[in-house]
Amino acid sequence: MTLLPGVRSATVDTDRLRMHYIEAGPTDATPIVMIHGNLSTGRFYEHLFLDLPDGYRIIAPDMRGFGDTEPLPIDATRGLADWAEDIGALLAALGVDRPPHLVGWSTGGAAIVRYAHNRPVASLTFIDPVAPYGFGGTHRDGKPCFADFAGTGGGTGAPELVSRLVAGDTSADSPFSIRSVMRAAYWAPTHVEPREDVLVAEVLKTVVGDDGYPGDSTPSPNWPGFAPGTRGILNALSPKYCDWSDIVELDPKPPVLWTHGEADLVVSDNSALDMGTLGATGQVPDWPGNDAFPPQPMVSQIRDVLGRYADAGGRVRTEMFAGSGHGPHFDARDRWIAVFTEFLDSR
């Protein structure tokens, strides 16, 4: 593994699983722990490390199901609790005894809130987090479109993407190859990622199948014919199991930074990956209509929940990145670092 200068790689046995992570900075400093999203690894933060503020220990693990961490199954019925507890186990194994600053991108956003319910944290930073009521199949208030949460979970994974992951496809020959998916969905189409080859190779380490990506599914009498299973990452993100709207209940309330790309195709009020959007645009037939299964208003839900967090006494800073996609820490890297640094200094 060839790392950027100043970045270290290690693997440690925790009391839950063997975890790989990269890090930079002094090992006795206050930690910044950066949790990646779905179909990514800790190395999706590596390009930020050396320009983050001095005086912090920066840690980016490969989470369960991804990268070089031990390939144990994801229990979706716990939402992102497996990830949250894995973070705690990692920090314990590393001897970290200070409340960390937690950063969560996409799926990682739900995990850091779950962590904060059980352990003290210095701050929470979201990068285009999954909506507080999970991914897909809910109305603005979080009420599910169907009682069995049909249209969410493992069944939403694109079969061709899965097969190309299994085949180790590094090409851009199909819109479903991971290289094409990253170019279309991870950052703005105007962004040319200099480390693209490294990141493609990282995603191809994903645990593919029922225990990882996408997970299993169950038949449903409701549109579009499937409901969540109990295993794997997409089921962990289903609103049946994933709900971080209870961030409002945190006491004490750590300061929150929400950063979001305004051109995000993944987490938006009309997500290109949401079954409601796909039905409304005719890409999935027999859509039951906007009243029954609307596109999930994901950004509006985030804004609503963080608004309640602020009303309950929490401090929230919101930064929207015009023109940025799902990863403003890639396509607006310098501004994202500046915003994050200012947020840390403001404490």
Short mmCIF file of C-alpha atoms in Angstrom, two decimals:
data_model
loop_
_atom_site.label_atom_id
_atom_site.label_comp_id
_atom_site.label_asym_id
_atom_site.label_seq_id
_atom_site.Cartn_x
_atom_site.Cartn_y
_atom_site.Cartn_z
CA MET A 1 0.00 0.00 0.00
CA THR A 2 1.52 3.32 -1.10
CA LEU A 3 0.27 6.09 1.14
CA LEU A 4 0.56 9.85 0.84
CA PRO A 5 3.54 11.33 2.70
CA GLY A 6 3.01 11.53 6.46
CA VAL A 7 0.14 9.02 6.50
CA ARG A 8 0.50 5.78 8.43
CA SER A 9 -1.36 2.48 7.99
CA ALA A 10 -1.99 -0.13 10.67
CA THR A 11 -4.25 -2.99 11.70
CA VAL A 12 -5.34 -3.69 15.27
CA ASP A 13 -7.29 -6.46 16.96
CA THR A 14 -10.22 -5.02 18.91
CA ASP A 15 -12.65 -6.91 21.13
CA ARG A 16 -15.12 -6.97 18.20
CA LEU A 17 -13.07 -7.45 15.03
CA ARG A 18 -9.69 -6.79 13.42
CA MET A 19 -9.74 -3.27 12.00
CA HIS A 20 -7.53 -1.51 9.48
CA TYR A 21 -7.08 2.24 9.67
CA ILE A 22 -4.91 5.05 8.40
CA GLU A 23 -3.78 7.92 10.57
CA ALA A 24 -1.62 11.01 10.83
CA GLY A 25 -0.51 13.33 13.61
CA PRO A 26 0.77 12.69 17.14
CA THR A 27 -0.68 9.61 18.79
CA ASP A 28 -1.22 11.40 22.13
CA ALA A 29 -3.30 14.24 20.63
CA THR A 30 -7.07 14.79 20.60
CA PRO A 31 -8.51 12.47 17.93
CA ILE A 32 -10.44 13.36 14.81
CA VAL A 33 -12.11 10.13 13.69
CA MET A 34 -13.37 10.16 10.11
CA ILE A 35 -15.99 7.55 9.16
CA HIS A 36 -16.47 6.82 5.48
CA GLY A 37 -19.69 6.03 3.63
CA ASN A 38 -21.10 3.14 1.65
CA LEU A 39 -18.83 1.66 -1.04
CA SER A 40 -15.73 3.45 0.21
CA THR A 41 -12.95 3.10 2.82
CA GLY A 42 -10.87 5.21 5.16
CA ARG A 43 -8.61 6.16 2.26
CA PHE A 44 -11.41 8.38 0.91
CA TYR A 45 -10.20 10.86 3.56
CA GLU A 46 -6.46 10.41 3.07
CA HIS A 47 -6.13 13.42 0.73
CA LEU A 48 -7.28 15.72 3.57
CA PHE A 49 -4.94 14.54 6.31
CA LEU A 50 -1.89 16.75 5.93
CA ASP A 51 -3.87 19.97 5.50
CA LEU A 52 -6.07 19.46 8.54
CA PRO A 53 -5.11 21.46 11.67
CA ASP A 54 -1.96 20.57 13.58
CA GLY A 55 -2.26 19.11 17.02
CA TYR A 56 -4.80 16.38 16.27
CA ARG A 57 -4.52 12.64 15.78
CA ILE A 58 -6.48 11.93 12.60
CA ILE A 59 -7.84 8.40 12.26
CA ALA A 60 -9.82 6.97 9.34
CA PRO A 61 -10.79 3.31 9.74
CA ASP A 62 -12.14 0.87 7.18
CA MET A 63 -15.57 0.07 8.53
CA ARG A 64 -17.13 -3.39 8.76
CA GLY A 65 -17.81 -4.74 5.26
CA PHE A 66 -15.24 -2.54 3.52
CA GLY A 67 -11.55 -2.18 2.86
CA ASP A 68 -8.96 -4.20 4.74
CA THR A 69 -10.95 -4.64 7.94
CA GLU A 70 -11.93 -8.19 8.92
CA PRO A 71 -14.91 -9.13 6.71
CA LEU A 72 -17.50 -9.84 9.38
CA PRO A 73 -21.23 -9.61 8.59
CA ILE A 74 -23.38 -6.51 9.16
CA ASP A 75 -26.45 -7.09 11.33
CA ALA A 76 -28.86 -4.71 9.62
CA THR A 77 -31.50 -5.05 12.33
CA ARG A 78 -29.22 -2.89 14.50
CA GLY A 79 -29.07 -0.09 11.96
CA LEU A 80 -25.57 1.40 12.13
CA ALA A 81 -24.98 0.17 15.70
CA ASP A 82 -22.41 -2.37 14.49
CA TRP A 83 -20.39 0.48 13.02
CA ALA A 84 -20.81 2.67 16.11
CA GLU A 85 -19.65 -0.10 18.43
CA ASP A 86 -16.75 -0.94 16.11
CA ILE A 87 -15.60 2.70 16.38
CA GLY A 88 -15.68 2.44 20.16
CA ALA A 89 -13.78 -0.84 20.10
CA LEU A 90 -11.12 0.64 17.81
CA LEU A 91 -10.53 3.67 20.02
CA ALA A 92 -10.36 1.46 23.11
CA ALA A 93 -7.80 -0.79 21.42
CA LEU A 94 -5.73 2.28 20.48
CA GLY A 95 -5.83 3.56 24.04
CA VAL A 96 -7.71 6.73 23.08
CA ASP A 97 -9.19 8.22 26.25
CA ARG A 98 -10.35 11.63 24.99
CA PRO A 99 -13.74 12.41 23.44
CA PRO A 100 -13.19 12.40 19.68
CA HIS A 101 -14.27 14.83 17.04
CA LEU A 102 -16.31 12.60 14.73
CA VAL A 103 -16.74 13.13 11.00
CA GLY A 104 -19.30 11.03 9.12
CA TRP A 105 -19.74 10.99 5.36
CA SER A 106 -23.05 9.64 4.00
CA THR A 107 -23.64 6.30 5.81
CA GLY A 108 -21.03 7.38 8.35
CA GLY A 109 -23.33 10.21 9.46
CA ALA A 110 -25.79 7.76 11.02
CA ALA A 111 -22.95 5.84 12.68
CA ILE A 112 -21.46 8.85 14.45
CA VAL A 113 -24.83 9.82 15.93
CA ARG A 114 -25.30 6.27 17.20
CA TYR A 115 -21.82 6.43 18.76
CA ALA A 116 -22.66 9.74 20.46
CA HIS A 117 -25.64 8.20 22.23
CA ASN A 118 -23.36 5.94 24.26
CA ARG A 119 -20.06 7.80 24.56
CA PRO A 120 -18.89 11.41 24.95
CA VAL A 121 -17.86 13.23 21.77
CA ALA A 122 -16.22 16.60 21.21
CA SER A 123 -18.18 17.42 18.04
CA LEU A 124 -20.11 15.89 15.15
CA THR A 125 -19.42 16.82 11.52
CA PHE A 126 -21.68 15.57 8.75
CA ILE A 127 -20.70 15.36 5.08
CA ASP A 128 -23.86 14.75 3.00
CA PRO A 129 -25.24 12.33 5.61
CA VAL A 130 -27.89 9.72 4.97
CA ALA A 131 -31.26 11.24 5.92
CA PRO A 132 -32.21 11.00 9.61
CA TYR A 133 -35.00 8.52 8.81
CA GLY A 134 -32.81 6.26 6.69
CA PHE A 135 -32.60 5.95 2.92
CA GLY A 136 -35.82 5.88 0.90
CA GLY A 137 -39.45 5.09 1.51
CA THR A 138 -40.52 7.82 3.94
CA HIS A 139 -42.59 10.98 3.91
CA ARG A 140 -41.09 14.24 5.18
CA ASP A 141 -42.10 13.52 8.78
CA GLY A 142 -40.38 10.14 8.67
CA LYS A 143 -43.58 8.10 8.34
CA PRO A 144 -42.90 5.05 6.12
CA CYS A 145 -44.67 4.86 2.79
CA PHE A 146 -45.59 1.24 3.56
CA ALA A 147 -45.72 -0.52 6.91
CA ASP A 148 -43.17 -3.12 5.75
CA PHE A 149 -40.82 -0.40 4.41
CA ALA A 150 -41.17 -1.75 0.86
CA GLY A 151 -38.89 -0.15 -1.69
CA THR A 152 -35.90 0.14 0.65
CA GLY A 153 -32.98 -2.03 1.67
CA GLY A 154 -30.99 -4.69 -0.11
CA GLY A 155 -33.36 -4.99 -3.05
CA THR A 156 -32.48 -1.49 -4.23
CA GLY A 157 -28.93 -2.51 -5.16
CA ALA A 158 -28.34 -2.51 -8.92
CA PRO A 159 -27.58 -6.10 -10.03
CA GLU A 160 -25.06 -4.99 -12.66
CA LEU A 161 -23.14 -2.91 -10.13
CA VAL A 162 -23.02 -5.95 -7.83
CA SER A 163 -21.80 -8.24 -10.61
CA ARG A 164 -19.12 -5.77 -11.66
CA LEU A 165 -17.90 -5.47 -8.08
CA VAL A 166 -17.64 -9.26 -7.91
CA ALA A 167 -15.74 -9.29 -11.21
CA GLY A 168 -13.30 -6.64 -9.98
CA ASP A 169 -14.17 -4.34 -12.88
CA THR A 170 -11.89 -1.29 -12.95
CA SER A 171 -13.14 0.03 -16.29
CA ALA A 172 -15.55 2.82 -17.18
CA ASP A 173 -17.23 0.65 -19.81
CA SER A 174 -20.61 0.71 -18.09
CA PRO A 175 -22.51 3.28 -16.04
CA PHE A 176 -22.62 0.53 -13.39
CA SER A 177 -18.85 0.05 -13.04
CA ILE A 178 -17.62 1.57 -9.80
CA ARG A 179 -15.37 3.98 -11.70
CA SER A 180 -18.38 5.33 -13.59
CA VAL A 181 -20.49 5.42 -10.44
CA MET A 182 -17.87 7.47 -8.63
CA ARG A 183 -17.58 9.93 -11.50
CA ALA A 184 -21.35 10.32 -11.69
CA ALA A 185 -22.34 10.24 -8.03
CA TYR A 186 -19.43 10.74 -5.61
CA TRP A 187 -18.39 14.20 -6.77
CA ALA A 188 -19.37 16.84 -9.30
CA PRO A 189 -18.90 15.79 -12.96
CA THR A 190 -16.48 18.70 -13.40
CA HIS A 191 -14.13 17.21 -10.80
CA VAL A 192 -11.24 15.08 -12.01
CA GLU A 193 -10.04 12.94 -9.12
CA PRO A 194 -6.25 12.45 -9.24
CA ARG A 195 -6.42 9.40 -6.93
CA GLU A 196 -9.24 7.72 -8.82
CA ASP A 197 -7.31 4.50 -9.47
CA VAL A 198 -6.52 4.14 -5.75
CA LEU A 199 -10.13 4.73 -4.77
CA VAL A 200 -11.49 2.29 -7.35
CA ALA A 201 -9.17 -0.38 -5.96
CA GLU A 202 -10.36 0.41 -2.44
CA VAL A 203 -14.05 -0.02 -3.31
CA LEU A 204 -13.30 -3.35 -4.99
CA LYS A 205 -12.35 -4.69 -1.53
CA THR A 206 -16.03 -4.46 -0.52
CA VAL A 207 -17.65 -7.56 0.97
CA VAL A 208 -20.25 -8.35 -1.69
CA GLY A 209 -23.32 -10.44 -0.90
CA ASP A 210 -26.05 -10.79 1.69
CA ASP A 211 -23.75 -10.00 4.63
CA GLY A 212 -22.21 -6.92 3.02
CA TYR A 213 -23.23 -5.03 -0.10
CA PRO A 214 -26.08 -4.89 -0.96
CA GLY A 215 -27.61 -7.29 1.59
CA ASP A 216 -30.62 -9.55 1.39
CA SER A 217 -34.27 -8.67 0.74
CA THR A 218 -37.74 -10.09 1.29
CA PRO A 219 -40.78 -10.20 -1.04
CA SER A 220 -43.52 -7.64 -0.46
CA PRO A 221 -47.07 -7.21 -1.75
CA ASN A 222 -46.34 -3.49 -1.89
CA TRP A 223 -44.64 -1.57 -4.69
CA PRO A 224 -42.06 -2.26 -6.01
CA GLY A 225 -42.33 -5.85 -4.73
CA PHE A 226 -39.57 -6.14 -2.14
CA ALA A 227 -38.92 -5.07 1.45
CA PRO A 228 -35.76 -5.01 3.59
CA GLY A 229 -33.97 -8.12 4.72
CA THR A 230 -31.94 -8.35 7.91
CA ARG A 231 -28.34 -8.42 6.66
CA GLY A 232 -25.96 -6.12 4.85
CA ILE A 233 -25.35 -2.41 4.48
CA LEU A 234 -28.35 -1.34 2.39
CA ASN A 235 -30.70 -2.91 4.90
CA ALA A 236 -28.83 -1.18 7.73
CA LEU A 237 -29.66 2.06 5.90
CA SER A 238 -33.34 1.21 5.45
CA PRO A 239 -35.72 3.35 7.52
CA LYS A 240 -36.88 0.09 9.07
CA TYR A 241 -33.63 0.05 11.05
CA CYS A 242 -31.82 3.38 10.52
CA ASP A 243 -33.10 6.44 12.37
CA TRP A 244 -30.84 9.13 13.74
CA SER A 245 -33.58 11.71 14.29
CA ASP A 246 -33.05 11.00 18.00
CA ILE A 247 -29.94 13.20 17.83
CA VAL A 248 -32.27 15.78 19.35
CA GLU A 249 -32.21 13.76 22.59
CA LEU A 250 -28.42 13.93 23.06
CA ASP A 251 -27.45 15.38 26.44
CA PRO A 252 -25.04 17.07 26.50
CA LYS A 253 -25.35 18.25 22.92
CA PRO A 254 -22.03 18.40 21.05
CA PRO A 255 -21.61 21.17 18.46
CA VAL A 256 -22.65 20.05 14.97
CA LEU A 257 -21.33 21.01 11.53
CA TRP A 258 -23.43 19.97 8.52
CA THR A 259 -21.67 20.29 5.15
CA HIS A 260 -23.57 19.35 1.99
CA GLY A 261 -23.10 19.52 -1.77
CA GLU A 262 -26.05 21.28 -3.39
CA ALA A 263 -25.65 19.16 -6.54
CA ASP A 264 -25.61 15.87 -4.61
CA LEU A 265 -27.39 13.14 -6.60
CA VAL A 266 -27.31 10.61 -3.73
CA VAL A 267 -28.68 12.51 -0.73
CA SER A 268 -31.12 15.11 -2.00
CA ASP A 269 -34.84 15.84 -2.11
CA ASN A 270 -34.91 13.99 -5.44
CA SER A 271 -32.18 11.40 -5.04
CA ALA A 272 -31.31 9.56 -8.24
CA LEU A 273 -31.03 6.36 -6.17
CA ASP A 274 -34.37 6.64 -4.34
CA MET A 275 -37.16 4.35 -5.53
CA GLY A 276 -39.62 7.23 -5.25
CA THR A 277 -37.59 9.26 -7.73
CA LEU A 278 -37.05 6.26 -10.00
CA GLY A 279 -40.78 5.56 -9.99
CA ALA A 280 -41.75 9.18 -10.60
CA THR A 281 -39.42 9.38 -13.60
CA GLY A 282 -40.69 6.11 -15.10
CA GLN A 283 -37.52 4.12 -14.52
CA VAL A 284 -39.35 1.67 -12.26
CA PRO A 285 -42.82 0.75 -13.57
CA ASP A 286 -46.18 0.87 -11.79
CA TRP A 287 -45.24 3.66 -9.40
CA PRO A 288 -48.22 4.18 -7.05
CA GLY A 289 -47.96 7.97 -7.17
CA ASN A 290 -46.67 10.85 -5.14
CA ASP A 291 -49.15 10.50 -2.30
CA ALA A 292 -48.26 6.85 -1.71
CA PHE A 293 -44.50 6.84 -2.42
CA PRO A 294 -42.96 10.28 -3.04
CA PRO A 295 -39.27 10.92 -3.57
CA GLN A 296 -37.89 11.13 -0.05
CA PRO A 297 -37.15 14.78 0.86
CA MET A 298 -33.79 13.86 2.38
CA VAL A 299 -32.18 17.30 2.65
CA SER A 300 -35.40 18.78 4.03
CA GLN A 301 -35.50 16.02 6.65
CA ILE A 302 -31.90 16.75 7.68
CA ARG A 303 -32.70 20.44 7.93
CA ASP A 304 -35.83 19.74 10.00
CA VAL A 305 -34.08 17.46 12.47
CA LEU A 306 -31.02 19.67 12.93
CA GLY A 307 -33.40 22.62 13.35
CA ARG A 308 -35.01 20.77 16.25
CA TYR A 309 -31.53 20.02 17.62
CA ALA A 310 -30.77 23.74 17.61
CA ASP A 311 -34.15 24.59 19.14
CA ALA A 312 -33.35 22.13 21.95
CA GLY A 313 -30.12 23.98 22.75
CA GLY A 314 -27.60 22.44 20.37
CA ARG A 315 -25.21 24.53 18.27
CA VAL A 316 -25.50 23.82 14.54
CA ARG A 317 -23.51 25.30 11.68
CA THR A 318 -24.68 24.58 8.15
CA GLU A 319 -22.52 25.04 5.06
CA MET A 320 -23.97 24.28 1.62
CA PHE A 321 -21.49 23.87 -1.25
CA ALA A 322 -22.86 25.20 -4.54
CA GLY A 323 -21.97 22.94 -7.46
CA SER A 324 -20.61 20.16 -5.25
CA GLY A 325 -21.77 16.57 -5.44
CA HIS A 326 -21.99 13.91 -2.75
CA GLY A 327 -18.41 14.55 -1.64
CA PRO A 328 -17.58 18.25 -1.19
CA HIS A 329 -14.44 17.12 0.62
CA PHE A 330 -13.31 16.04 -2.87
CA ASP A 331 -14.71 18.57 -5.33
CA ALA A 332 -14.46 21.55 -2.93
CA ARG A 333 -11.57 20.21 -0.88
CA ASP A 334 -9.89 23.48 0.10
CA ARG A 335 -13.13 25.18 1.14
CA TRP A 336 -14.26 22.09 3.04
CA ILE A 337 -10.98 22.00 4.98
CA ALA A 338 -11.29 25.73 5.74
CA VAL A 339 -14.87 25.34 7.02
CA PHE A 340 -13.98 22.31 9.13
CA THR A 341 -10.88 24.01 10.58
CA GLU A 342 -12.88 27.10 11.49
CA PHE A 343 -15.52 24.90 13.14
CA LEU A 344 -12.88 23.13 15.26
CA ASP A 345 -11.31 26.47 16.22
CA SER A 346 -14.71 27.94 17.17
CA ARG A 347 -15.12 25.52 20.02
#
